[in-house]
Coordinates of N, CA, C and O in Angstrom, one line a residue:
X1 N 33.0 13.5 84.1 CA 33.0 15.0 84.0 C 34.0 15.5 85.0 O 33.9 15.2 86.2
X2 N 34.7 16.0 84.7 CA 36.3 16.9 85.5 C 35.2 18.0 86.2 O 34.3 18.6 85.6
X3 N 35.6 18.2 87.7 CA 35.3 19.3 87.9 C 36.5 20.2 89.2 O 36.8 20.0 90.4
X4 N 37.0 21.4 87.7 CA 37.7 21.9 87.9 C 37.5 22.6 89.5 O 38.5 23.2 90.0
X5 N 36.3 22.6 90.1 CA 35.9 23.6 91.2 C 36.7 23.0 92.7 O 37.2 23.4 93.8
X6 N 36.5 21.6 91.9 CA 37.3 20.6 93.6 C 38.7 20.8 93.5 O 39.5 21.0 92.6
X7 N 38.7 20.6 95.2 CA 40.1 20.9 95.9 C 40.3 19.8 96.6 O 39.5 19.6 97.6
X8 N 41.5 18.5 96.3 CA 41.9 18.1 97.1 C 41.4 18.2 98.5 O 41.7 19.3 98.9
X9 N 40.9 17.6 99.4 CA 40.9 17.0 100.6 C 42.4 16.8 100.9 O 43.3 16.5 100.1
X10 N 42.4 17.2 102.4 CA 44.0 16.7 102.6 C 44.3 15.5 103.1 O 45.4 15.2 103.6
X11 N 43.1 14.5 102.8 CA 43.2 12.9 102.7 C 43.5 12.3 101.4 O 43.8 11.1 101.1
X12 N 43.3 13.5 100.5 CA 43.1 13.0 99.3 C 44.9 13.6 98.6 O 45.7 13.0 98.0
X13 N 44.8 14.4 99.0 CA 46.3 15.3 98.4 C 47.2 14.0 99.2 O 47.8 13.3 98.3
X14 N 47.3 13.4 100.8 CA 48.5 12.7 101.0 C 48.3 11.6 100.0 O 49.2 11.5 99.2
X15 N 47.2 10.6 99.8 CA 47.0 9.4 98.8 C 47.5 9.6 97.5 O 48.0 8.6 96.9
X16 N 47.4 10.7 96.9 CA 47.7 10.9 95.8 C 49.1 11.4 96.1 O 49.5 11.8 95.0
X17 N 50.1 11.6 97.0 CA 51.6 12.0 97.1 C 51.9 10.3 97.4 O 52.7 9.8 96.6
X18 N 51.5 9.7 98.0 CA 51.5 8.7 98.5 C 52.0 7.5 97.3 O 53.1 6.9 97.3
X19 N 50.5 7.4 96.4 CA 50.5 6.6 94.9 C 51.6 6.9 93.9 O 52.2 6.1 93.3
X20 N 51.9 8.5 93.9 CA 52.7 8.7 92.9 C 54.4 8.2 93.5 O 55.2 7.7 92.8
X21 N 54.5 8.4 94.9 CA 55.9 7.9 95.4 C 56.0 6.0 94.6 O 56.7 5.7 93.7
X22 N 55.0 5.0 95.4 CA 54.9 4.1 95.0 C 55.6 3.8 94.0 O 56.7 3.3 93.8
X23 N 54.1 4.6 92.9 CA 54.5 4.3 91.3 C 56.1 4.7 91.0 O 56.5 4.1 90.0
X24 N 56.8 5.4 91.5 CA 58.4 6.1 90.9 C 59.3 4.8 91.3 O 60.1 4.2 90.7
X25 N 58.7 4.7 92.7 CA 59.6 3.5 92.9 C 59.8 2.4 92.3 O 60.9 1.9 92.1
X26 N 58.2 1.5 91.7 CA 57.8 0.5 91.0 C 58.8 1.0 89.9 O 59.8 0.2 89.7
X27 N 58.9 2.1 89.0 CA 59.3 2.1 87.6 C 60.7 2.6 87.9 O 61.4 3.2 87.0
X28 N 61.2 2.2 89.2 CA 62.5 1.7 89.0 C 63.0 0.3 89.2 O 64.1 0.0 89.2
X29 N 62.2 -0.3 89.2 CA 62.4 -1.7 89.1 C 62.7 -2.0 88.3 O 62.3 -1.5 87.2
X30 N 63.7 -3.4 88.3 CA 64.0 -4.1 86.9 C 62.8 -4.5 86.6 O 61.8 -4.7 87.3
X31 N 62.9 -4.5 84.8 CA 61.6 -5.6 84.6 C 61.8 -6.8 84.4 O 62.9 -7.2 84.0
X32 N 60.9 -7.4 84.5 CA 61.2 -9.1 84.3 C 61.7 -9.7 83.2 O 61.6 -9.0 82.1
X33 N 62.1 -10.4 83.1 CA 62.7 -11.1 81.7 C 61.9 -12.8 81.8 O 62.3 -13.8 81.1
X34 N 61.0 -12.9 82.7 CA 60.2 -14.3 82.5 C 58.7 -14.5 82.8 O 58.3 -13.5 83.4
X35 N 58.3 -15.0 82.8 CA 56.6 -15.1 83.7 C 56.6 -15.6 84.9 O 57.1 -16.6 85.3
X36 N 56.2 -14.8 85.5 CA 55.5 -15.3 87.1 C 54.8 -16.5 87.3 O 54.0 -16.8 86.4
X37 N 55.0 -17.0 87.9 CA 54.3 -18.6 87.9 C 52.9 -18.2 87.8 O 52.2 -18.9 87.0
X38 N 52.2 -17.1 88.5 CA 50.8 -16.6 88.8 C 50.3 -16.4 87.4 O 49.0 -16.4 87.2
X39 N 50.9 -16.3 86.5 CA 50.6 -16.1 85.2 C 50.2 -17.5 84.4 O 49.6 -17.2 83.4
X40 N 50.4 -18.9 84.6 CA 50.0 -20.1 83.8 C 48.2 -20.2 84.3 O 47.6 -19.8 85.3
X41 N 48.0 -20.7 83.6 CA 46.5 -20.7 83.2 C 45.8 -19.1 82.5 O 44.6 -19.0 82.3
X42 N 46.2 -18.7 82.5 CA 45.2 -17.5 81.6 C 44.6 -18.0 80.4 O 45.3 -18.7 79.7
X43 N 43.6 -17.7 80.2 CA 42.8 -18.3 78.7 C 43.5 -17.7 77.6 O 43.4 -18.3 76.5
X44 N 44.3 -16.2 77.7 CA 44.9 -15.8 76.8 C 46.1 -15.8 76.2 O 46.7 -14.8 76.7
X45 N 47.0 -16.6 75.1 CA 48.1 -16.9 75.0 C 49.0 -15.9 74.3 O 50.2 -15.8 74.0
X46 N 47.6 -15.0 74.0 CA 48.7 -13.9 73.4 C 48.8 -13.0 74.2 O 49.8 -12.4 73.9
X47 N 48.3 -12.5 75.0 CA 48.4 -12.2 76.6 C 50.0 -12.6 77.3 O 51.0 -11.9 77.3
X48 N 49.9 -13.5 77.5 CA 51.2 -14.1 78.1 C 52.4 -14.0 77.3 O 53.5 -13.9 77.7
X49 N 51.8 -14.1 75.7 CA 53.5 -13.9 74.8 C 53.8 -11.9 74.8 O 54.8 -11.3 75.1
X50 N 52.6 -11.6 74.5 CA 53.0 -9.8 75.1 C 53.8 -9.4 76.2 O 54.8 -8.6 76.1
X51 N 53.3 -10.1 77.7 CA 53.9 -10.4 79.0 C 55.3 -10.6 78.5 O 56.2 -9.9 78.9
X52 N 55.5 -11.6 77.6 CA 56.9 -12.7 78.1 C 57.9 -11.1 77.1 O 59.1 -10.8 77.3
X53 N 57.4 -10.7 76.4 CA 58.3 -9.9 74.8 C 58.3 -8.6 75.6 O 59.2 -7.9 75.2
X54 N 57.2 -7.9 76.9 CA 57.8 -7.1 77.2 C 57.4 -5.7 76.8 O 57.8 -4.5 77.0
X55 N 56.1 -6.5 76.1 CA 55.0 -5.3 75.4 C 54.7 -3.7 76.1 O 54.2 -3.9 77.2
X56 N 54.9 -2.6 75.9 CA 54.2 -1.9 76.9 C 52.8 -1.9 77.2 O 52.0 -1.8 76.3
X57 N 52.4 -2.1 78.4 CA 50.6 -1.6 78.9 C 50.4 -1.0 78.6 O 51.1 0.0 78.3
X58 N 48.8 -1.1 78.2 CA 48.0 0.4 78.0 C 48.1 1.0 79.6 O 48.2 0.5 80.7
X59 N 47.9 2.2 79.1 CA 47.8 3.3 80.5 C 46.8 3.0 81.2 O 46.8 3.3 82.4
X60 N 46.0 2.6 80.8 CA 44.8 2.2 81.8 C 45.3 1.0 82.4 O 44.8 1.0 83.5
X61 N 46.2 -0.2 82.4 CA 46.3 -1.3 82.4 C 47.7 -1.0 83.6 O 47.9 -1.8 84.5
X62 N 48.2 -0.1 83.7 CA 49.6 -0.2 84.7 C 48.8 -0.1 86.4 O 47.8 0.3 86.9
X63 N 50.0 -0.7 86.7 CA 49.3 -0.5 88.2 C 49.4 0.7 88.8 O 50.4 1.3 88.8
X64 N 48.3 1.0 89.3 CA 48.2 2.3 89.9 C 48.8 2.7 91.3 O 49.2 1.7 92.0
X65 N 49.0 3.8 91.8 CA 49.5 3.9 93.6 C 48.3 3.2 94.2 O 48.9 2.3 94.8
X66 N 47.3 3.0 94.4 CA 45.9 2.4 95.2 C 46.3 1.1 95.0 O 47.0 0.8 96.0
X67 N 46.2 0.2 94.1 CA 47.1 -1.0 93.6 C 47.9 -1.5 94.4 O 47.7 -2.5 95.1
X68 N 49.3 -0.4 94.4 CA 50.2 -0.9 94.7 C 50.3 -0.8 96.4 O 51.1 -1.5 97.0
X69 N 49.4 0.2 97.2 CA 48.9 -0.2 98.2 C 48.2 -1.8 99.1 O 48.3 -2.3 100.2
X70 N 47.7 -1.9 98.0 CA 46.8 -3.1 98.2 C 48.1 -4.1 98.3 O 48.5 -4.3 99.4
X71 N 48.8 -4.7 97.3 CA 49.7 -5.1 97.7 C 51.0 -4.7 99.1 O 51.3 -5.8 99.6
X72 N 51.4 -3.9 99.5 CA 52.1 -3.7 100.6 C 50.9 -4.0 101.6 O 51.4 -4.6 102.5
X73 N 49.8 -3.7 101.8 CA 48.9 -4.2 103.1 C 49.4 -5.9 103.5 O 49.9 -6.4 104.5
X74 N 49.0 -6.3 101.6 CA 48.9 -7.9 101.8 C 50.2 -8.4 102.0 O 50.1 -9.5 102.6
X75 N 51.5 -8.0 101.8 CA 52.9 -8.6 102.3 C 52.5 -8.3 103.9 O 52.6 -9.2 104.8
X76 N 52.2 -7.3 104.2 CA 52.1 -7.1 105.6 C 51.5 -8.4 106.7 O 51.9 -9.1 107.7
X77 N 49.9 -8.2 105.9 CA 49.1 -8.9 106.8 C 49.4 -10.8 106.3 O 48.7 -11.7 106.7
X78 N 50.8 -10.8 105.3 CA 50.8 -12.3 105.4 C 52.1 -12.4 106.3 O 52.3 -13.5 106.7
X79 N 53.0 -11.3 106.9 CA 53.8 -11.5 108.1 C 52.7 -11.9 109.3 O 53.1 -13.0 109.6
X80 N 52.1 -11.6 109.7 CA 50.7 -11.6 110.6 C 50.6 -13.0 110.5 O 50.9 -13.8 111.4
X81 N 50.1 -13.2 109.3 CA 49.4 -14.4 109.2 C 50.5 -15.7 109.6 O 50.0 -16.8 109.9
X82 N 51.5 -15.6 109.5 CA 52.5 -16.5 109.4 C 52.8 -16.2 111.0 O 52.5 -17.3 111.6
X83 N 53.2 -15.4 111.8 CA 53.3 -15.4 113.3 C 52.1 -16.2 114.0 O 52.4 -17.0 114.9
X84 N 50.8 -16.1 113.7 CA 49.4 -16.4 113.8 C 49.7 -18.0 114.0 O 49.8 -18.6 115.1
X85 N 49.9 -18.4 113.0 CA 49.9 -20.0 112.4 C 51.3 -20.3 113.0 O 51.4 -21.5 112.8
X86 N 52.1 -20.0 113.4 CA 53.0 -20.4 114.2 C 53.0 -20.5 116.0 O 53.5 -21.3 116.7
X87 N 51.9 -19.2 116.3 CA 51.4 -19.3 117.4 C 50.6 -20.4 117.9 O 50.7 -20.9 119.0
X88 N 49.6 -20.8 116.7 CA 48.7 -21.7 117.2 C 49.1 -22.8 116.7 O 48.2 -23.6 116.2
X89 N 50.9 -23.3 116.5 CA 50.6 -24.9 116.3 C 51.3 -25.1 115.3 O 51.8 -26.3 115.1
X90 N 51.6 -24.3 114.5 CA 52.1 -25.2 112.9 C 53.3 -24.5 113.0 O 53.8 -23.5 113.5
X91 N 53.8 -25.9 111.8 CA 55.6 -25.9 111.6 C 55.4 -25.0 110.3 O 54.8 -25.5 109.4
X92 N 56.1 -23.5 110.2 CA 55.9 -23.6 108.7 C 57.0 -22.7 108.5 O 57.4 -21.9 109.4
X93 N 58.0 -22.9 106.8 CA 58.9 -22.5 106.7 C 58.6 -21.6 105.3 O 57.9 -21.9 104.3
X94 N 59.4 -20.4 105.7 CA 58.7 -19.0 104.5 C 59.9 -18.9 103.5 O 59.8 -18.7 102.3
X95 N 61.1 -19.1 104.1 CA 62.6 -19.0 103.6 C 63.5 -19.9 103.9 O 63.7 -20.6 104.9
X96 N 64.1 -19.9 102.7 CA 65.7 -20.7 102.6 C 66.6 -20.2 103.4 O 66.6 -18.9 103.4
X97 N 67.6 -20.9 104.2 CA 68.3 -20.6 104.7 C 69.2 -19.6 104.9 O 69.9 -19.4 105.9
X98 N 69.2 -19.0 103.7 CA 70.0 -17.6 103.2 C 68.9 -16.8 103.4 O 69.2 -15.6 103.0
X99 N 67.7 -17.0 103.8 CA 67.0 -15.7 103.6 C 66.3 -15.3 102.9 O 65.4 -14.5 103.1
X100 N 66.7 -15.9 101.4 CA 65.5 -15.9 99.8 C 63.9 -16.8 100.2 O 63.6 -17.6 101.1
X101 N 63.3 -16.3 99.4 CA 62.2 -16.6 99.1 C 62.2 -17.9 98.6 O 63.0 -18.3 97.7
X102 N 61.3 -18.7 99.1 CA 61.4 -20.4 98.4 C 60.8 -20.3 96.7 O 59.6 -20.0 96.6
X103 N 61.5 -20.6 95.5 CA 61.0 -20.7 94.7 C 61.5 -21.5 93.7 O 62.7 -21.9 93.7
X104 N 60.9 -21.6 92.8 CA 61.2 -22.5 91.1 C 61.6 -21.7 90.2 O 61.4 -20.5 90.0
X105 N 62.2 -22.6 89.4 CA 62.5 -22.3 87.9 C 62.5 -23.3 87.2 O 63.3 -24.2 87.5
X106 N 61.6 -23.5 85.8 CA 61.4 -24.0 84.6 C 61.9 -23.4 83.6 O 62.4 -22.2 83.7
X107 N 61.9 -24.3 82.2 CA 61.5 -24.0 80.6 C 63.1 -23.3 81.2 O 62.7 -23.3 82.3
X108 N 63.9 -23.0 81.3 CA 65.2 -22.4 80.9 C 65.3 -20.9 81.1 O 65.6 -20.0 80.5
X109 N 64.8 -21.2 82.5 CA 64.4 -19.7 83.7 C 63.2 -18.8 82.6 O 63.6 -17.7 82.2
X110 N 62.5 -19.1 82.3 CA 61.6 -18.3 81.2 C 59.9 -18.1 82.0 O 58.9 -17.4 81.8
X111 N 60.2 -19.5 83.2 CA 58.5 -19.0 83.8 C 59.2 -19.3 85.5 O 59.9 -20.3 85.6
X112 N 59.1 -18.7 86.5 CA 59.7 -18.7 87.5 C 58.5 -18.5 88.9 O 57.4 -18.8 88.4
X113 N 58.3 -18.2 89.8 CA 57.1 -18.6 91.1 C 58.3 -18.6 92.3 O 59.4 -19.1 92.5
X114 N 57.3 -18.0 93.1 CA 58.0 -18.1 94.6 C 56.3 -18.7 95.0 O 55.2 -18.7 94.4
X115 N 56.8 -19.3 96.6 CA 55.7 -19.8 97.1 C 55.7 -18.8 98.4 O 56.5 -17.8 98.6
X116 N 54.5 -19.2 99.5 CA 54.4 -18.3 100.8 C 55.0 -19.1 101.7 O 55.3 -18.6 102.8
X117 N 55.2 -20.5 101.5 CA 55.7 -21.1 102.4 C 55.2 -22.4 102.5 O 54.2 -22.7 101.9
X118 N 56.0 -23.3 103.3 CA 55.9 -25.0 103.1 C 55.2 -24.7 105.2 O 55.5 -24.0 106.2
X119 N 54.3 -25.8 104.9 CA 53.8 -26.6 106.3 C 54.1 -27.6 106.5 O 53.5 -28.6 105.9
X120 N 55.0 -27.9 107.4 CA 55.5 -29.3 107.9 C 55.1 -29.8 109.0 O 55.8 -30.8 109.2
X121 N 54.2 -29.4 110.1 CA 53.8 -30.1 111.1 C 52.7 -29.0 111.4 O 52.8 -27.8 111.1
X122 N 51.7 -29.6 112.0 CA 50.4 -29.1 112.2 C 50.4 -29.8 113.5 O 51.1 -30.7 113.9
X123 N 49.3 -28.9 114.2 CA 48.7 -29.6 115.5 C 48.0 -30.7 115.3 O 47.2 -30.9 114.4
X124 N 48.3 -31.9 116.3 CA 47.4 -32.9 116.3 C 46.1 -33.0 116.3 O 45.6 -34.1 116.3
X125 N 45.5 -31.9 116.4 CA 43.8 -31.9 116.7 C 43.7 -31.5 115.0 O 42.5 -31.2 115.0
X126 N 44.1 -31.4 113.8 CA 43.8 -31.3 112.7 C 44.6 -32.5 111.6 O 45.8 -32.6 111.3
X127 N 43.9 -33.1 111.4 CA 44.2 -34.0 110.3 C 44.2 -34.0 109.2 O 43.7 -34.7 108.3
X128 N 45.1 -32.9 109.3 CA 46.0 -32.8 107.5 C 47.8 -33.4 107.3 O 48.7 -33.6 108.1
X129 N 47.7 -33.6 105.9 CA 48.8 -34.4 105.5 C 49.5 -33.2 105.6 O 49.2 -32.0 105.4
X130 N 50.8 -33.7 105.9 CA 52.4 -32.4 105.8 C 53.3 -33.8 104.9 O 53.2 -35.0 105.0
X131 N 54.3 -32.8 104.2 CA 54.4 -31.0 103.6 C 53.4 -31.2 103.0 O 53.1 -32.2 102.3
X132 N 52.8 -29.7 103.4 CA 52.0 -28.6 101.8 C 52.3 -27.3 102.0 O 52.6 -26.5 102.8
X133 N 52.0 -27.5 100.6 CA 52.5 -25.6 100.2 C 51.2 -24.9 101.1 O 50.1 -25.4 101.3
X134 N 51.9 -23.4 101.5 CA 50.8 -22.3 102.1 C 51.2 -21.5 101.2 O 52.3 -21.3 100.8
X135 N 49.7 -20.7 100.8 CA 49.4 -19.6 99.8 C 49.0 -18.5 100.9 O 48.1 -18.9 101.7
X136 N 49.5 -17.5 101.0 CA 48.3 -16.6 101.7 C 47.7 -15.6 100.8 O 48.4 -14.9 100.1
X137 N 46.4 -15.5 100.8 CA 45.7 -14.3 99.7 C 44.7 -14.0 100.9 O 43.7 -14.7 101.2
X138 N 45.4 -12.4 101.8 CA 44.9 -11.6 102.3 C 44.1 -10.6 101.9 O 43.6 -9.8 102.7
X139 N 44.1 -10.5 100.7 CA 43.6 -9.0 100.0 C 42.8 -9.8 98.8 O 43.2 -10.0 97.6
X140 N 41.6 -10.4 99.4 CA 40.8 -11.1 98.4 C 39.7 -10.8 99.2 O 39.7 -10.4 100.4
X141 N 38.5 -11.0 98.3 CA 37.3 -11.4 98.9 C 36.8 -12.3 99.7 O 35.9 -12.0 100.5
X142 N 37.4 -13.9 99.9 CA 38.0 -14.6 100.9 C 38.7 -14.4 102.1 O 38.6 -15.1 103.2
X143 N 39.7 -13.4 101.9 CA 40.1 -13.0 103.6 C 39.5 -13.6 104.2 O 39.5 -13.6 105.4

């Protein structure tokens, strides 16, 4: 139920200037022309062929400014996390030497993936095998 009586909070008016900047920016982005690696496994394959063709979203389905908050936290707090893990011990590499993002390409550039970064030396008081891939998912229930 809309109620026309409410007024913006001025926490509420900046979030909502806030979301809609985001969103203008987002929809100037290119759009993709392949699948994100994050995208193999979904149970739905016609899901993924809509994805790959370019389909538009339903309006309920686009990412919203709150969304796309949640994402800039989590780029944030995986810079953090990566100083953290370097502080206490581990070798770990985020980028290619030019500065890009470590990633793949398959199928004839049609499904593509970046990673968070390779671990190549760990502290000796932990007995894990190196290289492995590091994922960070700071904006989960896991945090």
């Amino acid at each position: 139920m809309l109620d026309f009586n409410h007024r913006p909070t001025p926490s509420e008016h900046i979030s909502a200037l806030i979301d809609h900047a985001l969103q203008a920016e987002r929809s100037g982005e290119q759009k993709r022309d392949y699948l994100g690696a994050s995208r193999i496994g979904l149970p739905c394959e016609r899901q993924l062929q809509f994805e790959y063709a370019g389909a538009p979203l339903d309006s309920g389905r686009a990412f919203t400014g709150q969304l796309l908050r949640v994402f800039e936290v989590g780029h944030a707090l995986e810079d953090m996390a990566i100083r953290w893990l370097r502080a206490a011990g581990f070798t770990l590499i985020t980028r290619k030497a030019n500065g890009d993002q470590i990633g793949f390409s398959v199928a004839g550039a049609r499904l593509r993936g970046h990673i968070d970064g390779v671990v190549t030396a760990v502290p000796a008081s932990i007995a894990l095998a190196v290289p492995m891939l590091w994922e960070c998912k700071s904006m989960h229930n896991a945090s």
